[in-house]
Amino acid sequence: MIVALVVVAAVVVLVVVGAVAWREHRHFVDAEESRRRDDELHRRHGDEVAESEARLRLSLDAITQGVVMADAEGNVLYLNSYARQFTEARHGEALVEAAVAELLAEAAQGGVAEREVELFGPPRRCLFVSAMPLKLEGRNYGSVALIDDITEPQRLDAMRRDFVANISHELRTPMGALSLLAETLATETDPEVASRLAMRVQAEAIRLSDIMDDLLELSRIESDEASERAPVAIQHVISDALSRARPTAEEKDVPIETALPALDLMVQADRRQLTSAVFNLLENAVKYSEATCPVRVMTRLEGDWVEVEVRDQGYGIPLRHQERIFERFYQVDQSRERTDGGVGLGLAIVRHVATNHGGEIRVESTEGEGSTFTLAVPIGAQS
Ligand code: ADP
């Protein structure tokens, strides 16, 4: 009996101890499980933070604007790759780094600060640096500076202003002449003088209309970059351009000779544009030659390119001007060109046509001996 009681008691004790141990074990397992889950969550959270930070850094490195972030004390914490070029600074670029530091310090005081920094290069560059505080719901997160390269927008703006100024100037001269001539004509009683004045009125009116034609042609060609291309026989282009240039050539007694191959040379092109380019080259060759000095136009195939060459034995172009003659309104000798009626748009038109066709325009010239202009265009896909 006693033995049975002892056995029962032992079993009870074992069960109780077992249950307690089991509960302890469960607690331990649960705690372990929850720690593991917390660790996992932390790890995942950490991965996500690292991932979005990498994404942010890569995005900031991809933009063509400098970004520099600083803490509330103005200490630089981050630079994107565009901004880094100014910290590995040589020469002038150090100016940008200095401007960034100063503007960040100003922004740390709570205001927006900005400045243009000019680097004299070469190449000359102009940068716009601005800085502002980073604040959210009253909390100060430091400041950020942005660096923009404004060289190109500034260049375009200057070009636009020059263009408008040049047009106004070019138009004002014949307009002024017209008004003066009309005034004199109104009171002129001598029919012979009146007729001379009327002829000058006509000449100025033609000059005005030539300027307008050149302007319209240039603007049309500039906006016509992707115009329809069709197979064009270069011989046709030359003969169209010749019939436009011949009247002036005959008037000036400048003979035009041609050397065209027997076979048609075909190019994928805009016929009107090509004709305009060749006409401008011919017109210049005639305009800048003395009477009886011949102008020669020839075409040839060079690999996959068709070349049109216009050669004259005229005044020639000094070497220092040869780079610039393709700019709008550029003229080598303003006094001579004015009497010849040019405005400096012809070669700008030619260059534009060449670029529109994936081609190029070259010049070789010797002062006093003459010039050779070569317009080269790829033949393009033949159909
Ligand atoms: P323009 O209307 O003055 O002829 P262009 O753009 O056609 O303008 O030419 C620019 C300048 O280049 C001319 O003013 C002239 O000084 C020079 N030029 C162009 N073609 C010739 C040439 N064949 N011979 C000499 N000078 C030329």
Short mmCIF file of N, CA and C and ligand atoms in Angstrom, two decimals, residues 284-285 287-288 312 315-317 325 330-333 336-337 342-348 371 373, ligand 1:
data_model
loop_
_atom_site.label_atom_id
_atom_site.label_comp_id
_atom_site.label_asym_id
_atom_site.label_seq_id
_atom_site.Cartn_x
_atom_site.Cartn_y
_atom_site.Cartn_z
N ASN A 284 27.54 82.90 -105.24
CA ASN A 284 28.73 83.48 -104.59
C ASN A 284 29.92 83.49 -105.53
N ALA A 285 30.11 82.36 -106.24
CA ALA A 285 31.27 82.27 -107.14
C ALA A 285 31.21 83.39 -108.17
N LYS A 287 29.42 86.26 -107.80
CA LYS A 287 29.43 87.54 -107.10
C LYS A 287 30.85 87.96 -106.71
N TYR A 288 31.66 86.98 -106.32
CA TYR A 288 33.00 87.32 -105.83
C TYR A 288 34.08 87.06 -106.87
N ASP A 312 35.97 78.90 -108.41
CA ASP A 312 36.08 80.20 -109.10
C ASP A 312 37.51 80.71 -109.03
N TYR A 315 38.06 86.63 -105.86
CA TYR A 315 38.84 87.32 -104.82
C TYR A 315 39.49 86.37 -103.81
N GLY A 316 38.89 85.21 -103.58
CA GLY A 316 39.40 84.30 -102.55
C GLY A 316 39.00 84.76 -101.16
N ILE A 317 39.25 83.89 -100.18
CA ILE A 317 38.83 84.20 -98.80
C ILE A 317 40.04 84.03 -97.88
N ILE A 325 32.77 81.71 -92.27
CA ILE A 325 31.87 82.17 -93.35
C ILE A 325 30.54 81.41 -93.40
N TYR A 330 27.60 86.23 -91.38
CA TYR A 330 29.04 86.52 -91.38
C TYR A 330 29.48 86.95 -92.77
N GLN A 331 30.15 88.08 -92.83
CA GLN A 331 30.66 88.56 -94.12
C GLN A 331 32.11 88.96 -93.94
N VAL A 332 32.92 88.63 -94.94
CA VAL A 332 34.36 88.88 -94.82
C VAL A 332 34.64 90.38 -94.92
N ASP A 333 34.08 91.00 -95.93
CA ASP A 333 34.35 92.42 -96.14
C ASP A 333 33.00 93.10 -96.31
N ARG A 336 32.31 95.60 -99.28
CA ARG A 336 32.16 95.05 -100.62
C ARG A 336 30.83 94.27 -100.76
N GLU A 337 30.55 93.44 -99.72
CA GLU A 337 29.34 92.62 -99.79
C GLU A 337 28.09 93.49 -99.86
N GLY A 342 24.82 91.10 -100.75
CA GLY A 342 24.70 89.92 -99.87
C GLY A 342 24.32 90.31 -98.45
N VAL A 343 23.79 89.35 -97.70
CA VAL A 343 23.51 89.60 -96.29
C VAL A 343 24.23 88.60 -95.39
N GLY A 344 24.88 87.62 -96.00
CA GLY A 344 25.62 86.65 -95.20
C GLY A 344 24.80 85.45 -94.78
N LEU A 345 23.76 85.12 -95.54
CA LEU A 345 22.94 83.95 -95.18
C LEU A 345 23.16 82.77 -96.13
N GLY A 346 23.74 83.05 -97.31
CA GLY A 346 23.87 82.01 -98.35
C GLY A 346 24.59 80.76 -97.87
N LEU A 347 25.77 80.95 -97.28
CA LEU A 347 26.54 79.77 -96.87
C LEU A 347 25.94 79.09 -95.63
N ALA A 348 25.20 79.86 -94.83
CA ALA A 348 24.49 79.24 -93.69
C ALA A 348 23.44 78.27 -94.24
N SER A 371 38.42 80.41 -105.05
CA SER A 371 37.90 79.49 -104.01
C SER A 371 37.29 78.26 -104.65
N PHE A 373 34.49 75.40 -103.41
CA PHE A 373 33.56 74.89 -102.40
C PHE A 373 33.12 73.49 -102.85
P1 ADP B 1 26.71 86.75 -98.72
O1 ADP B 1 25.26 87.00 -98.80
O2 ADP B 1 27.46 87.89 -98.10
O3 ADP B 1 27.31 86.30 -100.00
P2 ADP B 1 27.31 84.09 -97.76
O4 ADP B 1 26.88 83.42 -96.51
O5 ADP B 1 26.91 83.46 -99.03
O6 ADP B 1 26.83 85.59 -97.64
O7 ADP B 1 28.87 84.18 -97.72
C1 ADP B 1 29.52 84.66 -96.55
C2 ADP B 1 30.79 85.40 -96.92
O8 ADP B 1 31.76 84.47 -97.44
C3 ADP B 1 30.60 86.39 -98.02
O9 ADP B 1 30.17 87.62 -97.51
C4 ADP B 1 31.96 86.47 -98.67
O10 ADP B 1 32.77 87.36 -97.94
C5 ADP B 1 32.52 85.08 -98.47
N1 ADP B 1 32.40 84.23 -99.68
C6 ADP B 1 31.47 83.30 -99.93
N2 ADP B 1 31.68 82.69 -101.12
C7 ADP B 1 32.76 83.25 -101.63
C8 ADP B 1 33.52 83.07 -102.85
N3 ADP B 1 33.17 82.15 -103.75
N4 ADP B 1 34.60 83.85 -103.03
C9 ADP B 1 34.97 84.78 -102.12
N5 ADP B 1 34.33 85.01 -100.96
C10 ADP B 1 33.23 84.26 -100.71
#
